[in-house]
CSV table of C-alpha atoms in Angstrom, one decimal:
chain,number,residue,atom,x,y,z
A,702,GLN,CA,6.7,-9.8,-17.0
A,703,LYS,CA,5.5,-8.4,-13.7
A,704,GLU,CA,1.8,-7.3,-13.6
A,705,VAL,CA,2.8,-3.7,-12.7
A,706,GLU,CA,6.0,-2.1,-13.6
A,707,GLN,CA,7.2,1.2,-12.1
A,708,ASP,CA,10.6,2.8,-12.3
A,709,PRO,CA,12.1,3.0,-8.8
A,710,GLY,CA,14.0,6.2,-9.4
A,711,PRO,CA,15.2,8.2,-7.6
A,712,LEU,CA,13.8,11.0,-9.6
A,713,SER,CA,15.5,14.3,-8.7
A,714,VAL,CA,13.9,17.6,-9.7
A,715,PRO,CA,14.3,21.3,-8.7
A,716,GLU,CA,11.4,23.0,-6.9
A,717,GLY,CA,8.8,24.2,-9.3
A,718,ALA,CA,9.3,21.6,-11.9
A,719,ILE,CA,6.6,19.5,-13.4
A,720,VAL,CA,7.0,15.9,-12.4
A,721,SER,CA,5.7,12.9,-14.4
A,722,LEU,CA,5.5,9.5,-12.7
A,723,ASN,CA,4.4,6.4,-14.6
A,724,CYS,CA,3.3,2.8,-14.4
A,725,THR,CA,2.7,0.2,-17.0
A,726,TYR,CA,0.7,-2.9,-16.5
A,727,SER,CA,-0.1,-6.1,-18.3
A,728,ASN,CA,-3.5,-7.2,-16.9
A,729,SER,CA,-6.3,-5.8,-19.1
A,730,ALA,CA,-8.8,-6.6,-16.4
A,731,PHE,CA,-7.6,-3.7,-14.2
A,732,GLN,CA,-10.2,-0.9,-14.1
A,733,TYR,CA,-9.4,1.0,-10.9
A,734,PHE,CA,-6.2,2.9,-10.6
A,735,MET,CA,-4.7,4.6,-7.5
A,736,TRP,CA,-1.7,6.6,-6.6
A,737,TYR,CA,-0.4,6.5,-3.0
A,738,ARG,CA,2.3,8.7,-1.5
A,739,GLN,CA,4.6,7.3,1.2
A,740,TYR,CA,6.8,9.5,3.2
A,741,SER,CA,9.8,7.9,4.9
A,742,ARG,CA,8.9,5.7,7.9
A,743,LYS,CA,5.1,6.3,7.3
A,744,GLY,CA,2.3,4.2,5.8
A,745,PRO,CA,1.1,4.8,2.2
A,746,GLU,CA,-1.4,7.7,1.9
A,747,LEU,CA,-4.1,7.5,-0.8
A,748,LEU,CA,-3.5,10.5,-3.1
A,749,MET,CA,-5.8,9.9,-6.1
A,750,TYR,CA,-7.9,7.2,-7.7
A,751,THR,CA,-9.5,7.0,-11.1
A,752,TYR,CA,-11.8,4.6,-12.9
A,753,SER,CA,-11.1,3.4,-16.4
A,754,SER,CA,-9.5,5.7,-18.9
A,755,GLY,CA,-9.3,9.5,-18.6
A,756,ASN,CA,-7.9,12.3,-16.5
A,757,LYS,CA,-8.6,13.4,-13.0
A,758,GLU,CA,-7.3,16.6,-11.5
A,759,ASP,CA,-6.9,17.5,-7.8
A,760,GLY,CA,-5.0,20.7,-7.1
A,761,ARG,CA,-1.5,20.3,-8.3
A,762,PHE,CA,-2.0,16.6,-9.1
A,763,THR,CA,-3.3,15.1,-12.3
A,764,ALA,CA,-3.9,11.4,-12.7
A,765,GLN,CA,-4.1,10.0,-16.3
A,766,VAL,CA,-5.1,6.5,-17.4
A,767,ASP,CA,-4.6,5.2,-20.9
A,768,LYS,CA,-6.1,1.7,-20.9
A,769,SER,CA,-5.4,1.1,-24.6
A,770,SER,CA,-1.7,1.4,-23.8
A,771,LYS,CA,-1.9,0.0,-20.3
A,772,TYR,CA,-0.2,3.1,-19.0
A,773,ILE,CA,-1.0,5.4,-16.1
A,774,SER,CA,0.6,8.6,-15.1
A,775,LEU,CA,0.7,11.0,-12.2
A,776,PHE,CA,1.7,14.6,-12.9
A,777,ILE,CA,2.7,17.0,-10.2
A,778,ARG,CA,2.8,20.7,-11.1
A,779,ASP,CA,4.8,23.3,-9.3
A,780,SER,CA,6.6,20.6,-7.3
A,781,GLN,CA,7.5,21.4,-3.7
A,782,PRO,CA,10.2,19.9,-1.4
A,783,SER,CA,7.3,18.6,0.7
A,784,ASP,CA,6.4,16.4,-2.3
A,785,SER,CA,9.6,14.4,-1.7
A,786,ALA,CA,8.3,10.9,-1.1
A,787,THR,CA,7.9,7.5,-2.7
A,788,TYR,CA,4.9,7.3,-5.0
A,789,LEU,CA,3.2,4.0,-5.5
A,790,CYS,CA,0.7,3.1,-8.2
A,791,ALA,CA,-1.9,0.5,-7.4
A,792,MET,CA,-4.7,-1.1,-9.4
A,793,SER,CA,-7.5,-3.5,-9.2
A,794,ALA,CA,-10.0,-5.3,-11.4
A,795,GLY,CA,-13.3,-4.9,-9.6
A,796,SER,CA,-15.4,-2.7,-7.5
A,797,GLY,CA,-16.6,-3.5,-3.9
A,798,TYR,CA,-13.6,-5.5,-2.8
A,799,SER,CA,-10.7,-7.0,-4.8
A,800,THR,CA,-7.0,-7.3,-4.4
A,801,LEU,CA,-4.8,-4.3,-5.1
A,802,THR,CA,-1.7,-4.9,-7.1
A,803,PHE,CA,1.1,-2.4,-6.4
A,804,GLY,CA,4.1,-1.1,-8.3
A,805,LYS,CA,7.4,-1.0,-6.5
A,806,GLY,CA,7.2,2.8,-6.1
A,807,THR,CA,9.2,5.7,-7.5
A,808,MET,CA,11.2,7.8,-5.1
A,809,LEU,CA,10.9,11.5,-5.8
A,810,LEU,CA,13.3,14.1,-4.5
A,811,VAL,CA,12.4,17.8,-4.9
A,812,SER,CA,15.3,20.1,-4.1
A,813,PRO,CA,14.7,23.7,-3.0
B,1216,SER,CA,-11.0,8.1,5.7
B,1217,ALA,CA,-10.2,6.7,9.2
B,1218,VAL,CA,-7.5,6.9,11.8
B,1219,ILE,CA,-5.5,3.6,11.7
B,1220,SER,CA,-2.9,2.9,14.4
B,1221,GLN,CA,-0.5,0.1,14.7
B,1222,LYS,CA,1.5,-1.2,17.7
B,1223,PRO,CA,4.4,-1.5,18.0
B,1224,SER,CA,5.8,1.0,15.6
B,1225,ARG,CA,9.1,-0.8,15.5
B,1226,ASP,CA,10.8,-3.7,17.2
B,1227,ILE,CA,14.0,-5.7,17.2
B,1228,CYS,CA,13.6,-9.4,17.8
B,1229,GLN,CA,15.7,-12.4,18.2
B,1230,ARG,CA,15.6,-15.3,15.7
B,1231,GLY,CA,13.1,-18.0,16.7
B,1232,THR,CA,10.7,-15.7,18.7
B,1233,SER,CA,7.3,-14.4,17.7
B,1234,LEU,CA,5.9,-10.9,17.5
B,1235,THR,CA,2.2,-9.9,17.5
B,1236,ILE,CA,1.3,-6.6,15.7
B,1237,GLN,CA,-1.9,-4.9,16.5
B,1238,CYS,CA,-4.0,-2.8,14.1
B,1239,GLN,CA,-6.8,-0.6,15.5
B,1240,VAL,CA,-9.2,1.5,13.4
B,1241,ASP,CA,-11.4,4.3,14.8
B,1242,SER,CA,-14.5,3.2,12.8
B,1243,GLN,CA,-16.0,-0.1,11.8
B,1244,VAL,CA,-14.7,-1.6,8.6
B,1245,THR,CA,-15.5,-4.7,6.6
B,1246,MET,CA,-12.1,-5.8,5.4
B,1247,MET,CA,-8.7,-5.5,7.0
B,1248,PHE,CA,-5.6,-6.4,5.1
B,1249,TRP,CA,-2.0,-7.2,6.1
B,1250,TYR,CA,0.9,-6.4,3.9
B,1251,ARG,CA,4.6,-6.8,3.9
B,1252,GLN,CA,6.9,-4.2,2.4
B,1253,GLN,CA,10.5,-5.2,1.9
B,1254,PRO,CA,13.2,-2.8,0.7
B,1255,GLY,CA,12.9,-2.4,-3.1
B,1256,GLN,CA,9.9,-4.5,-3.4
B,1257,SER,CA,6.2,-4.0,-4.0
B,1258,LEU,CA,3.7,-4.1,-1.2
B,1259,THR,CA,2.9,-7.8,-0.9
B,1260,LEU,CA,-0.5,-8.9,0.5
B,1261,ILE,CA,-0.1,-11.5,3.2
B,1262,ALA,CA,-3.8,-12.1,4.0
B,1263,THR,CA,-7.2,-10.6,4.2
B,1264,ALA,CA,-9.1,-10.6,7.5
B,1265,ASN,CA,-12.9,-10.5,7.5
B,1266,GLN,CA,-14.6,-10.3,10.9
B,1267,GLY,CA,-16.1,-13.6,12.0
B,1268,SER,CA,-14.3,-15.8,9.5
B,1269,GLU,CA,-10.9,-17.3,8.9
B,1270,ALA,CA,-8.3,-15.1,7.3
B,1271,THR,CA,-7.6,-15.7,3.6
B,1272,TYR,CA,-3.9,-16.1,2.8
B,1273,GLU,CA,-2.1,-15.3,-0.4
B,1274,SER,CA,0.1,-17.7,-2.2
B,1275,GLY,CA,3.4,-18.1,-0.3
B,1276,PHE,CA,2.0,-17.2,3.1
B,1277,VAL,CA,0.6,-19.7,5.6
B,1278,ILE,CA,-1.4,-19.5,8.8
B,1279,ASP,CA,1.2,-21.3,10.9
B,1280,LYS,CA,3.7,-18.6,10.1
B,1281,PHE,CA,1.4,-15.6,10.1
B,1282,PRO,CA,-1.6,-16.3,12.3
B,1283,ILE,CA,-4.2,-13.5,12.2
B,1284,SER,CA,-7.1,-12.7,14.5
B,1285,ARG,CA,-10.1,-10.4,13.7
B,1286,PRO,CA,-12.2,-10.4,16.9
B,1287,ASN,CA,-14.3,-7.3,15.9
B,1288,LEU,CA,-14.9,-4.7,13.2
B,1289,THR,CA,-12.2,-2.3,14.5
B,1290,PHE,CA,-9.3,-4.5,15.4
B,1291,SER,CA,-6.9,-7.2,14.0
B,1292,THR,CA,-3.6,-8.8,14.9
B,1293,LEU,CA,-0.9,-10.3,12.8
B,1294,THR,CA,1.7,-12.6,14.5
B,1295,VAL,CA,5.0,-13.3,12.8
B,1296,SER,CA,6.0,-16.7,14.2
B,1297,ASN,CA,9.4,-18.4,14.6
B,1298,MET,CA,11.1,-15.4,13.1
B,1299,SER,CA,14.2,-15.4,11.0
B,1300,PRO,CA,16.2,-12.5,9.6
B,1301,GLU,CA,14.3,-12.9,6.3
B,1302,ASP,CA,11.2,-11.7,8.1
B,1303,SER,CA,12.8,-8.3,8.7
B,1304,SER,CA,10.4,-6.0,6.9
B,1305,ILE,CA,7.7,-3.3,7.4
B,1306,TYR,CA,4.3,-4.8,8.1
B,1307,LEU,CA,1.3,-2.7,7.2
B,1308,CYS,CA,-2.4,-3.1,7.9
B,1309,SER,CA,-5.0,-1.5,5.7
B,1310,VAL,CA,-8.7,-1.2,5.6
B,1311,ASP,CA,-11.5,-0.6,3.1
B,1312,PHE,CA,-14.9,0.6,4.0
B,1313,PRO,CA,-18.3,-1.0,3.4
B,1314,GLY,CA,-20.4,0.4,0.6
B,1315,ARG,CA,-17.6,2.0,-1.3
B,1316,ALA,CA,-18.0,2.2,-5.0
B,1317,VAL,CA,-14.3,2.2,-5.6
B,1318,ASP,CA,-11.6,-0.2,-4.5
B,1319,THR,CA,-9.4,1.9,-2.3
B,1320,GLN,CA,-7.6,1.0,0.9
B,1321,TYR,CA,-6.3,3.1,3.7
B,1322,PHE,CA,-3.1,2.2,5.5
B,1323,GLY,CA,-1.8,2.3,9.0
B,1324,PRO,CA,1.7,3.8,9.7
B,1325,GLY,CA,3.4,0.4,9.7
B,1326,THR,CA,5.5,-1.7,12.0
B,1327,ARG,CA,9.2,-1.9,11.3
B,1328,LEU,CA,10.5,-5.3,12.3
B,1329,THR,CA,14.2,-6.2,12.5
B,1330,VAL,CA,15.1,-9.8,13.3
B,1331,LEU,CA,18.6,-10.6,14.5
């Protein structure tokens, strides 16, 4: 079993839809959880990060962590064509500096 | 965050040659990281470069194949040596910042390498 599992998609939705992106993980030591957005031919851009379990909201984006289920989610409300990108989850075990473990990324396509 | 640039943005190289990729940051950073991103695969960490010390390589990556320099707090290079078509990939550098409470990394735009 890979440490981080993420459905590669593509996930196609119409503009305005609510999008749910998810990752599961196996390492219970992970405490820090991040979502990156990567546009085609660009580097990953940090979108959100959370510590331990709970929710965090930033505009149209909500990150959710359920450590008991080893499951994290990113919700996008009122999705826009400009949200079309690959979304990568990443996680780490410690603060300060430690290695990030990435999922493979989910490609999202939002059609007008 | 910081502005991170990479050179070249892309290159097409012949088998057996070497390519050096540069990563420049507009502020001083503690750690710089080099990743490989192959189609359909997770970002894979190649090595971590701390200024003033030898780079630390991940399992499956060796210094002879991927030599790294970190001469100062704003710059690093990764060389892909004796290239083969299997080295075709996107190579990304990333940085984290001193004193941060949360493990986050910021990425450069990447270098798209094709080996013929």
